[in-house]
Coordinates of C-alpha atoms and ligand atoms in Angstrom, one line a residue:
X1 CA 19.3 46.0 -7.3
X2 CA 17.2 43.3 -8.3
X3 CA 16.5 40.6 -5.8
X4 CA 13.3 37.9 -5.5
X5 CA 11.1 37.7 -2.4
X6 CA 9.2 34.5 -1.5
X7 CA 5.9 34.3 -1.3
X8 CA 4.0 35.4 1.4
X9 CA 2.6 32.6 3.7
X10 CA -1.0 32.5 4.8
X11 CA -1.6 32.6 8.7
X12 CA -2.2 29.0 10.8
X13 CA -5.6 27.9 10.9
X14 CA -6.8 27.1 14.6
X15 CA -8.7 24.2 15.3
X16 CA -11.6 24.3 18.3
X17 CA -12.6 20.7 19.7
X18 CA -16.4 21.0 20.1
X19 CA -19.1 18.5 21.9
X20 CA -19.5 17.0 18.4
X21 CA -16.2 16.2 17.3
X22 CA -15.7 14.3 20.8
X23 CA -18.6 12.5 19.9
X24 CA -16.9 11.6 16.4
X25 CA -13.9 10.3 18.6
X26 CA -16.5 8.1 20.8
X27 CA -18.0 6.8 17.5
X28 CA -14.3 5.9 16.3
X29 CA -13.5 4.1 19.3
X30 CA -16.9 2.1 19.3
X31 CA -16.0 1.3 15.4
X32 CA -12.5 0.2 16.3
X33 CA -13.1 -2.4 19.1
X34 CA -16.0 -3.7 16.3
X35 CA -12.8 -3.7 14.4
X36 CA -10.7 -5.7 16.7
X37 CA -13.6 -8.3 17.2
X38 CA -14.1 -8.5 13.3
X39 CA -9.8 -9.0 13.3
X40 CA -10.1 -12.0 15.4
X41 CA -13.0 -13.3 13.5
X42 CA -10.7 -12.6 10.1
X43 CA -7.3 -14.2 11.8
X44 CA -9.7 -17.5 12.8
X45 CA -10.2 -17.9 9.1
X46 CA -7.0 -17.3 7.7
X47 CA -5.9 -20.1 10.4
X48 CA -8.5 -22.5 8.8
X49 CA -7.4 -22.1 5.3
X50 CA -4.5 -22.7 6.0
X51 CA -5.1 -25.8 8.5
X52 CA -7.3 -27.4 6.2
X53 CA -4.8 -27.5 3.5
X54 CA -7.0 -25.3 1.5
X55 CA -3.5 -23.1 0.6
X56 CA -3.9 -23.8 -3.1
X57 CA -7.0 -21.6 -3.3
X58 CA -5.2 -18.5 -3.8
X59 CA -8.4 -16.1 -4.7
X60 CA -10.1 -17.3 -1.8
X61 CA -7.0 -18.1 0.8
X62 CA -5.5 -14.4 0.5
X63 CA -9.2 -13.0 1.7
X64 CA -8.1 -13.1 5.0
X65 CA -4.4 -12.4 4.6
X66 CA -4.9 -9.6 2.8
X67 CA -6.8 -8.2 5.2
X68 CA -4.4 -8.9 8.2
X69 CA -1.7 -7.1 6.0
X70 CA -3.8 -3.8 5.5
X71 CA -4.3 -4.1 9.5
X72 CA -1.5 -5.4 10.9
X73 CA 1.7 -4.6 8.7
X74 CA 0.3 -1.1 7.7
X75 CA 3.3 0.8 9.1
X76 CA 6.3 -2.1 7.9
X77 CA 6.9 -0.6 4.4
X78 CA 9.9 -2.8 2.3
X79 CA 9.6 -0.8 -0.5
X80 CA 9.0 2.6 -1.5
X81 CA 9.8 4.8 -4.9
X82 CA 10.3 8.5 -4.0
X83 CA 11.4 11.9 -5.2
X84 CA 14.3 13.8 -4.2
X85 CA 15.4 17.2 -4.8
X86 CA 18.3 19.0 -4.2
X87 CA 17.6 23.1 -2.9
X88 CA 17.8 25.4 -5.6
X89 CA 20.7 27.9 -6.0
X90 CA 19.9 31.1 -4.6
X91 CA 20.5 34.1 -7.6
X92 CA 23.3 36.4 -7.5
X93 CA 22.6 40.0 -7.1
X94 CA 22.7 43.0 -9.7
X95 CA 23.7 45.8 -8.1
X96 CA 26.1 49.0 -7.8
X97 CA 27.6 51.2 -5.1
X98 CA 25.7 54.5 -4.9
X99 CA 26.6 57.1 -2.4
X100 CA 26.1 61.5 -2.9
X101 CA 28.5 62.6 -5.8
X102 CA 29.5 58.7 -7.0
X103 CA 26.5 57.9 -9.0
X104 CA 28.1 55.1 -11.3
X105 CA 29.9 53.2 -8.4
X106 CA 31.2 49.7 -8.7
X107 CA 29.2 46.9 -8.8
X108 CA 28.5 45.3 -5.5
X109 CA 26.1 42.4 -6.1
X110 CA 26.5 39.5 -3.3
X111 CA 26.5 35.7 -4.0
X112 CA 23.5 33.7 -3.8
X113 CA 23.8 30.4 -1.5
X114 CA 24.1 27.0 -2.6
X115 CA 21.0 24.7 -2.0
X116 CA 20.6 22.4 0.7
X117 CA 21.7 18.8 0.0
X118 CA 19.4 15.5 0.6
X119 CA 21.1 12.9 2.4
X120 CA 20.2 9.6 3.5
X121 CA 21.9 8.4 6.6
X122 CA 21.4 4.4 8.5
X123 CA 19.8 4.7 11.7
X124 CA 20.1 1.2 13.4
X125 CA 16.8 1.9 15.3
X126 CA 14.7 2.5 12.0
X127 CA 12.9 -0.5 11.4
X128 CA 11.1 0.0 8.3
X129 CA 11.1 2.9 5.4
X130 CA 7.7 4.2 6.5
X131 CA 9.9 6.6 7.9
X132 CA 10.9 7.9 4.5
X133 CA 8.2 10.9 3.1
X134 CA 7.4 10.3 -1.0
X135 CA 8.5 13.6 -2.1
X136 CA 11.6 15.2 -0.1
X137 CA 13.1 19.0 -0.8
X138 CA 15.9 20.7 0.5
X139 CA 16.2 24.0 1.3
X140 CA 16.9 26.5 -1.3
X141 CA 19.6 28.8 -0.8
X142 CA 18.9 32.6 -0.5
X143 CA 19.2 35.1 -3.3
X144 CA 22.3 37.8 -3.1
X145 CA 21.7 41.4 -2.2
X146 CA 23.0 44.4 -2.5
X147 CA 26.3 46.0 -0.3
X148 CA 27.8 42.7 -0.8
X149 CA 25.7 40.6 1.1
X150 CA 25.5 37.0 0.3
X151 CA 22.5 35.0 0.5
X152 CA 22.6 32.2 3.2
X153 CA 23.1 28.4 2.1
X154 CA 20.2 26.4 2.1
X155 CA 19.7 24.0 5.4
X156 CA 20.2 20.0 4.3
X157 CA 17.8 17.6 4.5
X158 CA 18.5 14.4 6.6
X159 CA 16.9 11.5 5.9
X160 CA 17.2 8.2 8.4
X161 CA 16.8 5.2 6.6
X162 CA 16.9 1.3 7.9
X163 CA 19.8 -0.5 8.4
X164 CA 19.8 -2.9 4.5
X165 CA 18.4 0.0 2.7
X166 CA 19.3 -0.5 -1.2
X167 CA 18.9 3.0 -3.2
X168 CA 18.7 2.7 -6.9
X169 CA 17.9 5.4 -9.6
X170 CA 14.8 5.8 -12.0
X171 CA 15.6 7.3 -14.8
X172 CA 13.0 7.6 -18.0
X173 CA 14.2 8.0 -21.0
X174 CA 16.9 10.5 -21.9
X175 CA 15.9 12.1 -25.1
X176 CA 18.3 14.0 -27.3
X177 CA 20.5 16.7 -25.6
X178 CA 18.5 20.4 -26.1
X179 CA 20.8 22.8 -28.6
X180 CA 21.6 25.7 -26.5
X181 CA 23.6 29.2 -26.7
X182 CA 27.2 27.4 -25.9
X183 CA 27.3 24.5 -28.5
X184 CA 25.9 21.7 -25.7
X185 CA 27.0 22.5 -22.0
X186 CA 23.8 24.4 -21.4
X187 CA 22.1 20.6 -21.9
X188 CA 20.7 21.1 -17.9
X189 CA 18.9 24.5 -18.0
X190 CA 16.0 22.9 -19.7
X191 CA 15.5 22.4 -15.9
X192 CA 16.0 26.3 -15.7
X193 CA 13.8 27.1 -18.0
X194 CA 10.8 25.1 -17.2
X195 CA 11.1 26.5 -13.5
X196 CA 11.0 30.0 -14.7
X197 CA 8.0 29.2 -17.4
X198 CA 5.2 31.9 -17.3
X199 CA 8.0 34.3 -17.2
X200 CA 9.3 35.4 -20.3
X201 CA 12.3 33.2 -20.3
X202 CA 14.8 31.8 -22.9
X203 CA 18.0 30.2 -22.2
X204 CA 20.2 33.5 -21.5
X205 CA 17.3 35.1 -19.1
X206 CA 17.6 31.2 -17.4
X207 CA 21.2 31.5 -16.3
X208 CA 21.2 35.7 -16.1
X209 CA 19.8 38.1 -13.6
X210 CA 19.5 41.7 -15.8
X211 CA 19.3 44.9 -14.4
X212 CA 15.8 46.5 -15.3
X213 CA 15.5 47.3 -18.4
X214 CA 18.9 45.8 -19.1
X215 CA 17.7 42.8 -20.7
X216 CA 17.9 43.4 -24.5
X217 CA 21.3 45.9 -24.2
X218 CA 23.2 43.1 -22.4
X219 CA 25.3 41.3 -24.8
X220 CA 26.7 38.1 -22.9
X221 CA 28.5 36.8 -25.6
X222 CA 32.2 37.1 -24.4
X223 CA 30.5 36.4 -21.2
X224 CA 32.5 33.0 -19.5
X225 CA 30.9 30.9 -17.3
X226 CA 32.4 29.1 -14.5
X227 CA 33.7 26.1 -14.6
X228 CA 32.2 24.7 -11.7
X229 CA 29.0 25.9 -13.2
X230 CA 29.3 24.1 -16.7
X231 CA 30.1 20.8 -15.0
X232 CA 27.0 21.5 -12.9
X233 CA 24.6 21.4 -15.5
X234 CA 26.0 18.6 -17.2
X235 CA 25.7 16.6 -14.6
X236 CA 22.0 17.7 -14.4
X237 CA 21.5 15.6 -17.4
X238 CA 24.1 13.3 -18.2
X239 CA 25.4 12.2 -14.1
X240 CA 25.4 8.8 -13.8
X241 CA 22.7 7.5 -11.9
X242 CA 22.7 6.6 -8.3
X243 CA 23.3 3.4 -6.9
X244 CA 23.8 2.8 -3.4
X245 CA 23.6 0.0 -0.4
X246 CA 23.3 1.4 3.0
X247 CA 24.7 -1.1 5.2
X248 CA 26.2 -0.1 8.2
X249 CA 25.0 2.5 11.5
X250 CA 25.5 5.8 10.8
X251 CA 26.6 5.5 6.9
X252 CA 25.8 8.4 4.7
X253 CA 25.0 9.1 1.0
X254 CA 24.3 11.9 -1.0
X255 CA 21.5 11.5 -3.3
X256 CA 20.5 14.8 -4.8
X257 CA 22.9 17.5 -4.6
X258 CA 21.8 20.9 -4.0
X259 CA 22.2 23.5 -6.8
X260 CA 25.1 26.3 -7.0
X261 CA 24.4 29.7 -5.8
X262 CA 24.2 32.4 -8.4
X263 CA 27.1 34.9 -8.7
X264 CA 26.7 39.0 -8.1
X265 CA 27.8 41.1 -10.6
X266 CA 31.8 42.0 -9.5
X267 CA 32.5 38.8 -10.4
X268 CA 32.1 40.2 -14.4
X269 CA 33.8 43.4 -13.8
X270 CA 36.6 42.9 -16.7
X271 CA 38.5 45.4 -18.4
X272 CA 36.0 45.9 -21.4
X273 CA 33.2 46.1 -18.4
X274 CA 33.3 47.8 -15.4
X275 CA 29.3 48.7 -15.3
X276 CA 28.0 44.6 -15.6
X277 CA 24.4 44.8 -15.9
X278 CA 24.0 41.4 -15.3
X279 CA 24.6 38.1 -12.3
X280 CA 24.5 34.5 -12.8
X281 CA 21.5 32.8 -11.1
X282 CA 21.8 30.3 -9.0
X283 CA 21.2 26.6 -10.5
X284 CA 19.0 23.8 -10.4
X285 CA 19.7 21.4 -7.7
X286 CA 19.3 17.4 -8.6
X287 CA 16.3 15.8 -8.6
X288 CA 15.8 12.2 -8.4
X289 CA 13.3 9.2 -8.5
X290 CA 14.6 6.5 -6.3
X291 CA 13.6 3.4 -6.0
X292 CA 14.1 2.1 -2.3
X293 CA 14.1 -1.5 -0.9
X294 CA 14.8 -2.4 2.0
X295 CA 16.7 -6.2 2.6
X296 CA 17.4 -7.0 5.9
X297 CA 20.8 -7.5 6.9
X298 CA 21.3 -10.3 10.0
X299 CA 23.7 -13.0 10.0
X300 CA 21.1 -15.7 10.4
X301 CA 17.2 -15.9 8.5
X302 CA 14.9 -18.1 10.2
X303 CA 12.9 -20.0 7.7
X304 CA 9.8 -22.0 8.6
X305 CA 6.1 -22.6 8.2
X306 CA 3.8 -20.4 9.7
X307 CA 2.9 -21.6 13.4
X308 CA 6.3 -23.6 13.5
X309 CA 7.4 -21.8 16.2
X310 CA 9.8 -19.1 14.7
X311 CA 9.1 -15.9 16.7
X312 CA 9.0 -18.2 19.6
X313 CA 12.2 -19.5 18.9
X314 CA 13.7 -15.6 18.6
X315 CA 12.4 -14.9 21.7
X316 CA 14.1 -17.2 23.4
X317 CA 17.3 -17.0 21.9
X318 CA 17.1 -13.5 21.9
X319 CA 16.0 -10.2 23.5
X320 CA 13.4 -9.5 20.8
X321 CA 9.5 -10.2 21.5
X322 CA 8.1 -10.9 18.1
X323 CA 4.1 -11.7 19.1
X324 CA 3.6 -15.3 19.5
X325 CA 0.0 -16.8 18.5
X326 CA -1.4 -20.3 17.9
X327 CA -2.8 -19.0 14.8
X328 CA -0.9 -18.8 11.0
X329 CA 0.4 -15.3 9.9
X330 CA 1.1 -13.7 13.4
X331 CA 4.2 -12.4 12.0
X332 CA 3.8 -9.6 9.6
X333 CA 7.5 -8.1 9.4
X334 CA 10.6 -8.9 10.1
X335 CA 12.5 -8.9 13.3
X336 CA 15.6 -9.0 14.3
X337 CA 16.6 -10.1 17.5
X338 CA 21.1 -10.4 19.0
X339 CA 22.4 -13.7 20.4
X340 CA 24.5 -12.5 23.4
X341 CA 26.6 -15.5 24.1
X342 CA 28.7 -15.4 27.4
X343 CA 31.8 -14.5 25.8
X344 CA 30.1 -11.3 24.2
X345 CA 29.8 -12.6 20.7
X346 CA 27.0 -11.8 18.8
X347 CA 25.0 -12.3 16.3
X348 CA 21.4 -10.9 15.0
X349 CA 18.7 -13.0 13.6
X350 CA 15.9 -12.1 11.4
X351 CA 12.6 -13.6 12.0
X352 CA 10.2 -13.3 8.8
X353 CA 6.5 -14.3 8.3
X354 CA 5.5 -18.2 7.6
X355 CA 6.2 -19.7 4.6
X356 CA 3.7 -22.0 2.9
X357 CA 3.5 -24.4 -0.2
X358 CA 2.9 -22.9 -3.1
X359 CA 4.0 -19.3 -1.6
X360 CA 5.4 -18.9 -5.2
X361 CA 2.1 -18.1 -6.6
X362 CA 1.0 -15.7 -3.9
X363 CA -0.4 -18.3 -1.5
X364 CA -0.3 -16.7 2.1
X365 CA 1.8 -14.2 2.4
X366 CA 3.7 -14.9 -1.1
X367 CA 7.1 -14.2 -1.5
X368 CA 8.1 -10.9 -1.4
X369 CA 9.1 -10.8 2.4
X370 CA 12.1 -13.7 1.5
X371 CA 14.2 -10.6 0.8
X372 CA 14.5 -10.4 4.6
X373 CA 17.0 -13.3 4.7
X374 CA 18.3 -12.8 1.2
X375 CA 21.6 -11.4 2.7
X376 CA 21.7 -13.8 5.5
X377 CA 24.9 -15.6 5.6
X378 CA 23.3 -18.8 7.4
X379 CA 19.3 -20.3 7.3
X380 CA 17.6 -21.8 10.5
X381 CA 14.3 -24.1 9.2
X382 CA 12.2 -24.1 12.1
X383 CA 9.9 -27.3 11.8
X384 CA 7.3 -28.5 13.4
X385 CA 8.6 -31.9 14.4
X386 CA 5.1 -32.9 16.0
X387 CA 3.8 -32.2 12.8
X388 CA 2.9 -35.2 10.8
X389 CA 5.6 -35.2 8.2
X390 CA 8.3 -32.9 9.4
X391 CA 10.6 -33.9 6.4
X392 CA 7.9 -33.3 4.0
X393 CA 7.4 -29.7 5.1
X394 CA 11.3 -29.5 5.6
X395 CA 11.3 -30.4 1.6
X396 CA 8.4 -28.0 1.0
X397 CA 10.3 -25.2 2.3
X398 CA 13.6 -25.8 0.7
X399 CA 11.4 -26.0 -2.6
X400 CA 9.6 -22.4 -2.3
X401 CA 13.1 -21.2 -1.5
X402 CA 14.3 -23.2 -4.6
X403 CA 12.0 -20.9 -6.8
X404 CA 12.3 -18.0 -5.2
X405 CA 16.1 -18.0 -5.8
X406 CA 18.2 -21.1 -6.8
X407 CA 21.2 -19.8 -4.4
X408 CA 19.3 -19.7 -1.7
X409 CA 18.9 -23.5 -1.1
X410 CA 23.0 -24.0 -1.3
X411 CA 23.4 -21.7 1.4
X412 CA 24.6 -23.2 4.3
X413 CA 21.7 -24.4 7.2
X414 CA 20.6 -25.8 10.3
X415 CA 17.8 -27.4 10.9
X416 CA 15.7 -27.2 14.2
X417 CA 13.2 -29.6 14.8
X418 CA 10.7 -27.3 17.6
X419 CA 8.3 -28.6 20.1
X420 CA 10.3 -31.9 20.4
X421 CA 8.2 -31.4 23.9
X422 CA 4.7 -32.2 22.2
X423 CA 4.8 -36.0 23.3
X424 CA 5.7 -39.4 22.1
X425 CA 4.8 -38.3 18.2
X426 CA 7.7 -35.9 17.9
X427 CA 9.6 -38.1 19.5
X428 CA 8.9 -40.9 16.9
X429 CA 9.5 -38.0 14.2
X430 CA 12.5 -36.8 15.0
X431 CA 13.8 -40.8 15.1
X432 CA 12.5 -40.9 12.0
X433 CA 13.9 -38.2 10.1
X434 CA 16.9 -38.3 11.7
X435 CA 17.6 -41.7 9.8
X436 CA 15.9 -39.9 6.5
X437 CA 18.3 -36.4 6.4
X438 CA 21.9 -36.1 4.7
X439 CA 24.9 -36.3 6.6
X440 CA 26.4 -32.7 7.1
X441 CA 22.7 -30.7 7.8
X442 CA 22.9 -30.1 11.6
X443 CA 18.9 -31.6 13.3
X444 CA 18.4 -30.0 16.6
X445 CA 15.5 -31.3 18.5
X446 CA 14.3 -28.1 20.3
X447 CA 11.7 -26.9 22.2
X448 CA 11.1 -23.6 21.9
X449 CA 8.2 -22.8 24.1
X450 CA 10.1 -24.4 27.5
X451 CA 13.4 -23.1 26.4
X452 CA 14.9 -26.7 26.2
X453 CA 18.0 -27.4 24.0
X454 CA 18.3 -23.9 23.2
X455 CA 22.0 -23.1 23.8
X456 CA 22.9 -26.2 21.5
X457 CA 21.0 -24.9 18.5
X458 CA 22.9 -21.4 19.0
X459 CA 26.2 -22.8 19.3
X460 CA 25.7 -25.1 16.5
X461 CA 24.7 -21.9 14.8
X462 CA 27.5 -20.3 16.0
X463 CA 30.1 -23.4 15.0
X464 CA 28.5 -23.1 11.6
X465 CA 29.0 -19.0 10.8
X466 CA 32.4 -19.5 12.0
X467 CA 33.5 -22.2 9.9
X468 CA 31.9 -20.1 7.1
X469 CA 34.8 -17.5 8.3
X470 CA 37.5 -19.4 7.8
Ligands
GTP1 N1 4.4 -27.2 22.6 C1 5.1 -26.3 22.0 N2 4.5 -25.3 21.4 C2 5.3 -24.3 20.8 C3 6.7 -24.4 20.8 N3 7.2 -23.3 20.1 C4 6.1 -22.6 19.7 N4 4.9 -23.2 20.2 C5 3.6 -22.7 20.0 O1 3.3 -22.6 18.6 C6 2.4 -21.5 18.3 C7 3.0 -20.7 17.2 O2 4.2 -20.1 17.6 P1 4.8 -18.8 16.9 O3 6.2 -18.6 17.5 O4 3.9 -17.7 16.8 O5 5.0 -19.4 15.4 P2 5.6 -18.7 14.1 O6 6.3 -19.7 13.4 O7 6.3 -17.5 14.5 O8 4.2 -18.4 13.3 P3 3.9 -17.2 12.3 O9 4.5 -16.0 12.8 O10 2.5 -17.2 12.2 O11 4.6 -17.7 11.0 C8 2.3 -20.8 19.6 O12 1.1 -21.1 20.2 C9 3.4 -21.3 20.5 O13 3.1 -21.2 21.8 C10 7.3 -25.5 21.5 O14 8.5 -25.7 21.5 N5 6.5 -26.4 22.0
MG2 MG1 6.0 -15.6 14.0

């Protein structure tokens, strides 16, 4: 009987908390509070840059930014490339019934188990893919023994992933298929056979488990392999690759598939042989480089410049608490808040960071987070309306969004004008630009902060998404 044991695992290592290592933890706390001092210090700045309209100095404006990004959006991850691999097939067994008086019994190799699969599943609650690990395995599946007994399947792997999680396939380039023993189907046990190197292995030790000593006076060459088993290691190399949007709560895909398990060695008993000397092994499972993004999905992407009054906006619209600040840049990642309206409709919206001239070219926090309301059927532009030229930075906006994508700006919007409550210069503003803006582009005068006007922005936002139904 020929069966492989894993390795053996070394032992736990303890770990004792002594006087000095709680001194270490004081000294970390004294360094972080330094550290939240210096991030107020570093958020001042960033607000100046911005203030003084020194945004076009990108080397210098992003000091601060970049800073607040390492700090603050550490754990908000929107894209990620990983590894994924299915379990590895476990190998069938080689082996024959022996008992007093029957000393060439029939063979009675067991199975091995298939490998575990890796899944990805939508979690609603997941927020961003710093959930996802870089490398993921599944289990393997066990080996077959003898008397029959089948290995056990490997255990799955289970990934949650956000809700607007877009999967998509690496693949390098696929050289020539390798010439193998069957004339092309064996294209996937390269994979085999670099898993097994340091062993002596060629292509027939790769897919056969020999009895001892067996290996030179087997013969497979009437030997058929399983159907199932060819297709397998086609796919290894020529499957198409993956491509998959994860869109709804609880949606599932498979993206590495766990490898077959091996067969024992009464599945070759044949006429010609009733003594097989040899079991299939189990095979490779899939392994894949994904590239992961993750695009929000909400019905409605607020769009604004920074301090406009955006998560302030959410939070009263909505039962999310973005943190509000009177400083640029307090928004690091997206948020998505739900409208309850009093007839139990809903509908989510996505708060993103500020947005700032010349965003195209990296200034503040670039561009990269506008793939938050990239699949939002409907924009919001929060602007400052007690801002000196609300219609300019309404024009601003629609221009980064302009070069960012060209659909963008032809999706449908409405436009609040916040803090209509900061005195008689809004006022004037809003007078103003009302005159100035084209017919059919709802103006709201809002203000945020007292919660004033509020439920006729949302059922003009509602009015909007539903004419977009019909
Ligand atoms: N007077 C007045 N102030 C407001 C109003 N809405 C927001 N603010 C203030 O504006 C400041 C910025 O508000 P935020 O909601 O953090 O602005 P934001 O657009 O989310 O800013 P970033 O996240 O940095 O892009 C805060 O000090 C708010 O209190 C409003 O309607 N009236
Ligand atoms: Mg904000």
């Amino acid at each position: 009987m020929i069966t492989r044991h894993g390795a053996n695992r070394a032992p736990g290592h303890l770990i004792a908390t002594t006087d000095s290592s709680r001194h270490i933890h004081h000294r970390r706390r004294q360094h972080s509070t330094q550290a939240l001092a210096n991030s107020r210090q570093q958020k001042i700045s960033a607000a100046s840059l911005i203030t003084n309209g020194n945004t076009e100095d990108t080397a210098t404006g992003n000091v601060g930014v970049e800073w607040k990004l390492k700090k603050g959006g550490r754990n908000f991850i929107d894209r990620l490339r990983c590894t994924v691999a299915g379990g590895h097939g476990g190998d069938g067994c080689v082996s024959f019934f022996r008992d007093v008086f029957v000393p060439r019994g029939p063979p009675n190799g067991g199975d091995g188990g298939d490998g575990g699969n890796v899944w990805f599943e939508v979690d609603e609650n997941e927020t961003s893919l710093s959930c996802v690990k870089q490398q993921m395995r599944a289990q393997a599946g066990g080996n077959g023994r003898g008397k029959g007994m089948h290995g056990a399947g490997g255990n799955d792997l289970v990934v949650r992933v956000p809700r607007g999680t877009m999967v998509r396939e690496i693949r390098e380039g696929q050289g020539e298929p390798a010439q193998s023993l069957d004339g092309g189907f064996l294209d996937g046990l390269e994979k085999q056979v670099q898993r097994e190197e340091g062993r002596r292995m060629n292509e027939k030790n790769a897919l056969f488990v020999h009895y001892p000593r067996w290996e030179d006076r087997n013969d497979l060459k009437g030997v058929r392999i399983p159907a199932e088993f060819k297709a397998h290691l086609w796919a290894l190399r020529h499957g198409e690759p993956i491509s998959v949007d994860l869109v709804a709560h609880g949606q599932r895909a498979l993206v590495a598939g766990g490898g077959l398990g091996g067969l024992g060695n009464p599945h070759f008993n044949a006429p010609g042989d009733r003594q097989p000397h040899y079991a299939l092994r189990g095979l490779a499972g899939f392994a894949r480089t994904l590239d992961l993004e993750l695009k929000t999905i909400a019905d409605v992407g607020l769009v604004g410049m920074p301090n406009a009054g955006k998560s302030t906006f959410l939070r009263s619209v909505s039962n999310a608490h973005p943190q509000v600040a009177p400083y640029p840049f307090t928004t690091l990642n997206p948020y998505i808040g739900t409208v309850d309206f009093a007839d139990s409709w809903q509908l989510t919206i996505a708060d993103i960071p500020g947005l700032v001239p010349g965003a195209h070219r990296n200034v503040g926090l670039g561009h990269s987070f506008l793939r938050h309301v990239e699949r939002s059927r409907l924009l919001v532009f929060i602007v400052d309306v007690a801002s000196p030229a609300p219609w300019a930075d309404y024009q601003a906006l629609r221009h980064e969004l302009e070069l960012y994508s060209p659909e963008l700006v032809t999706r449908p919007s409405v436009v609040v004008a916040n803090k209509a409550d900061a005195g008689p210069m809004a006022r004037d503003n809003f007078e103003r630009w009302q005159r100035m803006i084209p017919d059919g582009v709802p103006l709201i005068p809002v203000s945020a902060k007292f919660r004033k006007n509020i439920l006729k922005a949302t059922h003009t936002i509602r009015q909007v998404l539903l004419a977009m139904e019909d």
